[in-house]
Amino acid sequence: MRNGTKLLLFVLTIVILLVITLVSQLSENDLTKLNPLIPKQIYYVQVHNSSSNTSSSQDTTVEYTLPAWDDKGNPQTITFFGMHSLREGAYLQLTLKNQQVLSYKEISYDQIPTVVQSYLRR
């Protein structure tokens, strides 16, 4: 083998070992987020602070367990964490991947699909 080929094989081996090491350190949730084969799903909820629990007295995150609907009106109960107490009655669009909430954003009632509006209070 030529020196150039040996060097290339050595570098590729090191890169492969680094990738394997990094991937082995990721949690299942992290791998789910990175997997492009798992589709994202959109759900809609209305915040009811009575459905929330503060994680701890020092922690500012708030856990919510709320009924949610996809754009076809299929229901599901979803648990997620807010970075702070969310506004009572606010409408949220949740982005999920493999039943894990990746993000949420507040939206107006008019941005919610008509099928879902019938399940939420105005």
CSV table of N, CA and C in Angstrom, one decimal:
chain,number,residue,atom,x,y,z
A,1,MET,N,0.8,-1.2,0.0
A,1,MET,CA,0.0,0.0,0.0
A,1,MET,C,0.9,1.2,0.0
A,2,ARG,N,0.4,2.3,-0.7
A,2,ARG,CA,1.1,3.5,-0.7
A,2,ARG,C,0.9,4.3,0.6
A,3,ASN,N,1.8,5.2,0.9
A,3,ASN,CA,1.7,6.0,2.2
A,3,ASN,C,0.4,6.8,2.2
A,4,GLY,N,0.0,7.3,1.0
A,4,GLY,CA,-1.2,8.1,1.0
A,4,GLY,C,-2.5,7.3,1.3
A,5,THR,N,-2.5,6.1,0.8
A,5,THR,CA,-3.7,5.2,1.1
A,5,THR,C,-3.7,4.8,2.6
A,6,LYS,N,-2.5,4.6,3.2
A,6,LYS,CA,-2.4,4.2,4.6
A,6,LYS,C,-2.9,5.4,5.5
A,7,LEU,N,-2.5,6.6,5.1
A,7,LEU,CA,-2.9,7.8,5.8
A,7,LEU,C,-4.4,8.0,5.8
A,8,LEU,N,-5.0,7.8,4.6
A,8,LEU,CA,-6.4,7.9,4.4
A,8,LEU,C,-7.2,6.9,5.2
A,9,LEU,N,-6.8,5.7,5.2
A,9,LEU,CA,-7.4,4.6,6.1
A,9,LEU,C,-7.3,5.0,7.5
A,10,PHE,N,-6.1,5.4,8.0
A,10,PHE,CA,-5.9,5.8,9.4
A,10,PHE,C,-6.9,7.0,9.8
A,11,VAL,N,-7.0,8.0,8.9
A,11,VAL,CA,-7.9,9.1,9.2
A,11,VAL,C,-9.3,8.7,9.2
A,12,LEU,N,-9.7,7.8,8.3
A,12,LEU,CA,-11.1,7.3,8.3
A,12,LEU,C,-11.4,6.5,9.5
A,13,THR,N,-10.5,5.7,9.9
A,13,THR,CA,-10.7,4.9,11.1
A,13,THR,C,-10.9,5.8,12.4
A,14,ILE,N,-10.1,6.8,12.5
A,14,ILE,CA,-10.2,7.8,13.6
A,14,ILE,C,-11.6,8.5,13.6
A,15,VAL,N,-12.0,8.9,12.4
A,15,VAL,CA,-13.3,9.6,12.3
A,15,VAL,C,-14.4,8.7,12.6
A,16,ILE,N,-14.4,7.4,12.2
A,16,ILE,CA,-15.4,6.5,12.5
A,16,ILE,C,-15.5,6.2,14.0
A,17,LEU,N,-14.3,6.1,14.6
A,17,LEU,CA,-14.3,5.8,16.1
A,17,LEU,C,-14.8,7.0,16.8
A,18,LEU,N,-14.5,8.3,16.4
A,18,LEU,CA,-15.0,9.5,17.0
A,18,LEU,C,-16.6,9.5,16.9
A,19,VAL,N,-17.1,9.2,15.7
A,19,VAL,CA,-18.5,9.3,15.5
A,19,VAL,C,-19.2,8.2,16.4
A,20,ILE,N,-18.7,7.0,16.5
A,20,ILE,CA,-19.3,6.0,17.3
A,20,ILE,C,-19.2,6.4,18.8
A,21,THR,N,-18.2,7.0,19.2
A,21,THR,CA,-18.1,7.5,20.6
A,21,THR,C,-19.1,8.6,20.9
A,22,LEU,N,-19.2,9.5,20.0
A,22,LEU,CA,-20.2,10.6,20.2
A,22,LEU,C,-21.6,10.1,20.2
A,23,VAL,N,-22.0,9.2,19.3
A,23,VAL,CA,-23.3,8.7,19.2
A,23,VAL,C,-23.7,7.8,20.4
A,24,SER,N,-22.7,7.1,20.9
A,24,SER,CA,-22.9,6.3,22.1
A,24,SER,C,-23.2,7.2,23.4
A,25,GLN,N,-22.8,8.4,23.3
A,25,GLN,CA,-23.0,9.3,24.5
A,25,GLN,C,-24.3,10.0,24.4
A,26,LEU,N,-25.0,10.0,23.3
A,26,LEU,CA,-26.3,10.6,23.2
A,26,LEU,C,-27.4,9.8,23.8
A,27,SER,N,-28.4,10.4,24.4
A,27,SER,CA,-29.5,9.7,25.0
A,27,SER,C,-30.5,9.3,23.8
A,28,GLU,N,-31.4,8.5,24.2
A,28,GLU,CA,-32.4,8.1,23.2
A,28,GLU,C,-33.2,9.3,22.7
A,29,ASN,N,-33.5,10.2,23.6
A,29,ASN,CA,-34.3,11.4,23.1
A,29,ASN,C,-33.5,12.3,22.2
A,30,ASP,N,-32.1,12.4,22.4
A,30,ASP,CA,-31.3,13.1,21.5
A,30,ASP,C,-31.2,12.5,20.1
A,31,LEU,N,-31.1,11.1,20.1
A,31,LEU,CA,-31.1,10.4,18.9
A,31,LEU,C,-32.4,10.6,18.1
A,32,THR,N,-33.5,10.6,18.8
A,32,THR,CA,-34.8,10.8,18.2
A,32,THR,C,-34.9,12.1,17.5
A,33,LYS,N,-34.4,13.2,18.2
A,33,LYS,CA,-34.4,14.5,17.6
A,33,LYS,C,-33.6,14.6,16.3
A,34,LEU,N,-32.5,13.9,16.3
A,34,LEU,CA,-31.6,13.9,15.2
A,34,LEU,C,-32.0,13.0,14.0
A,35,ASN,N,-32.8,12.1,14.2
A,35,ASN,CA,-33.2,11.1,13.2
A,35,ASN,C,-34.1,11.7,12.2
A,36,PRO,N,-33.6,11.9,10.9
A,36,PRO,CA,-34.5,12.5,9.9
A,36,PRO,C,-35.6,11.6,9.4
A,37,LEU,N,-35.6,10.3,9.7
A,37,LEU,CA,-36.6,9.4,9.3
A,37,LEU,C,-37.9,9.4,10.1
A,38,ILE,N,-37.8,10.0,11.3
A,38,ILE,CA,-38.9,10.1,12.2
A,38,ILE,C,-39.6,11.5,11.9
A,39,PRO,N,-40.9,11.4,11.4
A,39,PRO,CA,-41.5,12.7,11.0
A,39,PRO,C,-42.0,13.5,12.2
A,40,LYS,N,-42.0,14.8,12.0
A,40,LYS,CA,-42.5,15.7,13.1
A,40,LYS,C,-44.1,15.7,13.0
A,41,GLN,N,-44.7,15.9,14.1
A,41,GLN,CA,-46.1,16.0,14.2
A,41,GLN,C,-46.5,17.3,14.9
A,42,ILE,N,-47.6,17.9,14.4
A,42,ILE,CA,-48.1,19.2,15.0
A,42,ILE,C,-49.4,18.9,15.8
A,43,TYR,N,-49.4,19.4,17.0
A,43,TYR,CA,-50.6,19.3,17.8
A,43,TYR,C,-51.0,20.7,18.4
A,44,TYR,N,-52.2,20.8,18.7
A,44,TYR,CA,-52.7,22.1,19.2
A,44,TYR,C,-53.3,21.9,20.6
A,45,VAL,N,-53.0,22.8,21.5
A,45,VAL,CA,-53.6,22.7,22.9
A,45,VAL,C,-54.0,24.1,23.3
A,46,GLN,N,-54.8,24.1,24.4
A,46,GLN,CA,-55.2,25.4,25.1
A,46,GLN,C,-54.7,25.2,26.5
A,47,VAL,N,-53.9,26.2,27.0
A,47,VAL,CA,-53.3,26.1,28.3
A,47,VAL,C,-54.4,26.3,29.4
A,48,HIS,N,-54.3,25.4,30.3
A,48,HIS,CA,-55.1,25.5,31.6
A,48,HIS,C,-54.1,25.3,32.7
A,49,ASN,N,-53.8,26.4,33.4
A,49,ASN,CA,-52.8,26.3,34.4
A,49,ASN,C,-53.2,25.4,35.5
A,50,SER,N,-54.4,25.0,35.6
A,50,SER,CA,-54.8,24.0,36.6
A,50,SER,C,-54.2,22.6,36.3
A,51,SER,N,-53.7,22.5,35.0
A,51,SER,CA,-53.2,21.2,34.6
A,51,SER,C,-51.6,21.2,34.7
A,52,SER,N,-51.1,22.2,35.5
A,52,SER,CA,-49.6,22.3,35.6
A,52,SER,C,-49.1,22.0,37.0
A,53,ASN,N,-47.9,21.6,37.0
A,53,ASN,CA,-47.2,21.4,38.3
A,53,ASN,C,-45.8,22.0,38.2
A,54,THR,N,-45.4,22.8,39.1
A,54,THR,CA,-44.0,23.3,39.1
A,54,THR,C,-43.1,22.2,39.5
A,55,SER,N,-42.0,22.1,38.8
A,55,SER,CA,-41.1,21.0,39.0
A,55,SER,C,-40.4,21.0,40.4
A,56,SER,N,-39.9,22.1,40.8
A,56,SER,CA,-39.4,22.3,42.2
A,56,SER,C,-39.4,23.8,42.6
A,57,SER,N,-39.2,24.1,43.8
A,57,SER,CA,-39.3,25.5,44.3
A,57,SER,C,-38.2,26.3,43.6
A,58,GLN,N,-37.0,25.7,43.3
A,58,GLN,CA,-35.9,26.5,42.7
A,58,GLN,C,-36.0,26.5,41.2
A,59,ASP,N,-36.7,25.5,40.6
A,59,ASP,CA,-36.8,25.4,39.2
A,59,ASP,C,-37.9,26.3,38.6
A,60,THR,N,-37.6,26.9,37.4
A,60,THR,CA,-38.6,27.8,36.8
A,60,THR,C,-39.4,27.0,35.8
A,61,THR,N,-39.1,25.8,35.4
A,61,THR,CA,-39.9,25.1,34.5
A,61,THR,C,-41.2,24.6,35.1
A,62,VAL,N,-42.2,24.5,34.2
A,62,VAL,CA,-43.5,24.1,34.7
A,62,VAL,C,-44.0,23.0,33.8
A,63,GLU,N,-44.5,21.9,34.4
A,63,GLU,CA,-44.9,20.7,33.7
A,63,GLU,C,-46.4,20.9,33.4
A,64,TYR,N,-46.8,20.6,32.1
A,64,TYR,CA,-48.2,20.7,31.7
A,64,TYR,C,-48.6,19.3,31.1
A,65,THR,N,-49.8,18.9,31.5
A,65,THR,CA,-50.4,17.7,30.9
A,65,THR,C,-51.7,18.1,30.4
A,66,LEU,N,-51.9,18.2,29.1
A,66,LEU,CA,-53.0,18.8,28.4
A,66,LEU,C,-53.6,17.9,27.3
A,67,PRO,N,-54.9,18.0,27.1
A,67,PRO,CA,-55.4,17.3,25.9
A,67,PRO,C,-55.0,18.1,24.7
A,68,ALA,N,-54.7,17.4,23.6
A,68,ALA,CA,-54.2,18.0,22.4
A,68,ALA,C,-54.8,17.3,21.2
A,69,TRP,N,-54.9,18.0,20.0
A,69,TRP,CA,-55.4,17.5,18.8
A,69,TRP,C,-54.5,17.8,17.6
A,70,ASP,N,-54.4,16.8,16.7
A,70,ASP,CA,-53.7,17.1,15.5
A,70,ASP,C,-54.6,17.8,14.5
A,71,ASP,N,-54.1,18.1,13.3
A,71,ASP,CA,-54.9,18.9,12.3
A,71,ASP,C,-56.1,18.1,11.8
A,72,LYS,N,-56.2,16.8,12.1
A,72,LYS,CA,-57.3,16.0,11.6
A,72,LYS,C,-58.3,15.8,12.8
A,73,GLY,N,-58.0,16.3,13.9
A,73,GLY,CA,-58.9,16.2,15.1
A,73,GLY,C,-58.7,15.0,16.0
A,74,ASN,N,-57.6,14.3,15.7
A,74,ASN,CA,-57.3,13.1,16.5
A,74,ASN,C,-56.7,13.6,17.9
A,75,PRO,N,-57.3,13.1,19.0
A,75,PRO,CA,-56.9,13.5,20.3
A,75,PRO,C,-55.7,12.8,20.9
A,76,GLN,N,-55.0,13.4,21.8
A,76,GLN,CA,-53.9,12.8,22.5
A,76,GLN,C,-53.7,13.6,23.8
A,77,THR,N,-53.3,13.0,24.8
A,77,THR,CA,-52.9,13.8,26.0
A,77,THR,C,-51.4,13.9,26.0
A,78,ILE,N,-50.9,15.1,26.1
A,78,ILE,CA,-49.5,15.4,25.9
A,78,ILE,C,-48.9,16.1,27.2
A,79,THR,N,-47.8,15.6,27.6
A,79,THR,CA,-47.1,16.2,28.8
A,79,THR,C,-45.8,16.9,28.2
A,80,PHE,N,-45.6,18.2,28.6
A,80,PHE,CA,-44.4,18.9,28.2
A,80,PHE,C,-44.1,19.9,29.3
A,81,PHE,N,-42.9,20.5,29.2
A,81,PHE,CA,-42.4,21.5,30.1
A,81,PHE,C,-42.3,22.8,29.5
A,82,GLY,N,-42.9,23.8,30.2
A,82,GLY,CA,-42.8,25.2,29.8
A,82,GLY,C,-41.6,25.8,30.5
A,83,MET,N,-41.0,26.8,29.9
A,83,MET,CA,-39.9,27.5,30.6
A,83,MET,C,-40.3,28.4,31.7
A,84,HIS,N,-41.6,28.7,31.7
A,84,HIS,CA,-42.2,29.5,32.7
A,84,HIS,C,-43.7,29.2,32.7
A,85,SER,N,-44.4,29.8,33.6
A,85,SER,CA,-45.9,29.6,33.7
A,85,SER,C,-46.5,30.2,32.4
A,86,LEU,N,-47.2,29.4,31.7
A,86,LEU,CA,-47.8,29.9,30.4
A,86,LEU,C,-49.1,30.6,30.7
A,87,ARG,N,-49.5,31.5,29.8
A,87,ARG,CA,-50.7,32.3,30.0
A,87,ARG,C,-52.0,31.4,30.0
A,88,GLU,N,-52.8,31.6,31.0
A,88,GLU,CA,-54.1,30.8,31.1
A,88,GLU,C,-54.9,31.1,29.8
A,89,GLY,N,-55.4,30.1,29.2
A,89,GLY,CA,-56.2,30.2,28.0
A,89,GLY,C,-55.5,30.4,26.7
A,90,ALA,N,-54.1,30.4,26.7
A,90,ALA,CA,-53.3,30.6,25.5
A,90,ALA,C,-53.5,29.4,24.6
A,91,TYR,N,-53.4,29.6,23.3
A,91,TYR,CA,-53.4,28.5,22.3
A,91,TYR,C,-52.0,28.3,21.9
A,92,LEU,N,-51.6,27.0,21.9
A,92,LEU,CA,-50.2,26.6,21.6
A,92,LEU,C,-50.2,25.7,20.4
A,93,GLN,N,-49.2,25.8,19.6
A,93,GLN,CA,-48.9,24.8,18.5
A,93,GLN,C,-47.7,24.0,19.0
A,94,LEU,N,-47.8,22.7,19.3
A,94,LEU,CA,-46.7,21.9,19.7
A,94,LEU,C,-46.1,21.2,18.5
A,95,THR,N,-44.8,21.1,18.5
A,95,THR,CA,-44.1,20.3,17.5
A,95,THR,C,-43.6,19.1,18.2
A,96,LEU,N,-44.0,17.9,17.8
A,96,LEU,CA,-43.5,16.6,18.4
A,96,LEU,C,-42.8,15.8,17.5
A,97,LYS,N,-41.9,15.0,18.0
A,97,LYS,CA,-41.2,14.0,17.2
A,97,LYS,C,-41.1,12.7,18.1
A,98,ASN,N,-41.8,11.6,17.7
A,98,ASN,CA,-41.8,10.4,18.5
A,98,ASN,C,-42.4,10.6,19.9
A,99,GLN,N,-43.5,11.4,20.0
A,99,GLN,CA,-44.2,11.7,21.2
A,99,GLN,C,-43.4,12.6,22.1
A,100,GLN,N,-42.4,13.2,21.7
A,100,GLN,CA,-41.6,14.1,22.5
A,100,GLN,C,-41.8,15.5,22.0
A,101,VAL,N,-42.1,16.5,22.8
A,101,VAL,CA,-42.3,17.8,22.4
A,101,VAL,C,-41.0,18.5,22.2
A,102,LEU,N,-40.8,18.9,20.9
A,102,LEU,CA,-39.5,19.6,20.6
A,102,LEU,C,-39.6,21.1,20.8
A,103,SER,N,-40.8,21.7,20.5
A,103,SER,CA,-41.0,23.1,20.7
A,103,SER,C,-42.5,23.4,20.8
A,104,TYR,N,-42.7,24.6,21.3
A,104,TYR,CA,-44.1,25.1,21.3
A,104,TYR,C,-44.1,26.6,21.0
A,105,LYS,N,-45.2,27.1,20.5
A,105,LYS,CA,-45.3,28.5,20.3
A,105,LYS,C,-46.7,28.9,20.4
A,106,GLU,N,-46.9,30.1,21.0
A,106,GLU,CA,-48.3,30.6,21.1
A,106,GLU,C,-48.8,31.1,19.8
A,107,ILE,N,-50.1,30.8,19.5
A,107,ILE,CA,-50.7,31.2,18.2
A,107,ILE,C,-52.1,31.7,18.5
A,108,SER,N,-52.7,32.3,17.5
A,108,SER,CA,-54.0,32.9,17.7
A,108,SER,C,-55.0,31.8,17.4
A,109,TYR,N,-56.3,32.0,17.8
A,109,TYR,CA,-57.3,31.1,17.6
A,109,TYR,C,-57.5,30.8,16.1
A,110,ASP,N,-57.4,31.9,15.3
A,110,ASP,CA,-57.6,31.8,13.9
A,110,ASP,C,-56.6,30.9,13.2
A,111,GLN,N,-55.4,30.7,13.8
A,111,GLN,CA,-54.3,29.9,13.2
A,111,GLN,C,-54.5,28.4,13.5
A,112,ILE,N,-55.5,28.1,14.3
A,112,ILE,CA,-55.8,26.7,14.6
A,112,ILE,C,-56.7,26.1,13.5
A,113,PRO,N,-56.5,24.9,13.0
A,113,PRO,CA,-57.4,24.3,12.0
A,113,PRO,C,-58.8,24.2,12.5
A,114,THR,N,-59.7,24.5,11.6
A,114,THR,CA,-61.2,24.5,11.9
A,114,THR,C,-61.6,23.3,12.7
A,115,VAL,N,-61.1,22.1,12.3
A,115,VAL,CA,-61.5,20.8,12.9
A,115,VAL,C,-61.2,20.9,14.4
A,116,VAL,N,-60.0,21.5,14.7
A,116,VAL,CA,-59.6,21.5,16.1
A,116,VAL,C,-60.3,22.6,16.9
A,117,GLN,N,-60.7,23.7,16.3
A,117,GLN,CA,-61.3,24.8,17.0
A,117,GLN,C,-62.5,24.4,17.8
A,118,SER,N,-63.2,23.4,17.3
A,118,SER,CA,-64.4,22.9,18.0
A,118,SER,C,-64.1,22.3,19.3
A,119,TYR,N,-62.9,21.9,19.6
A,119,TYR,CA,-62.6,21.2,20.8
A,119,TYR,C,-62.0,22.2,21.9
A,120,LEU,N,-61.8,23.4,21.4
A,120,LEU,CA,-61.1,24.4,22.3
A,120,LEU,C,-62.1,25.5,22.7
A,121,ARG,N,-61.9,26.2,23.8
A,121,ARG,CA,-62.8,27.3,24.2
A,121,ARG,C,-62.3,28.5,23.5
A,122,ARG,N,-63.2,29.4,23.2
A,122,ARG,CA,-62.8,30.7,22.5
A,122,ARG,C,-62.9,31.8,23.5
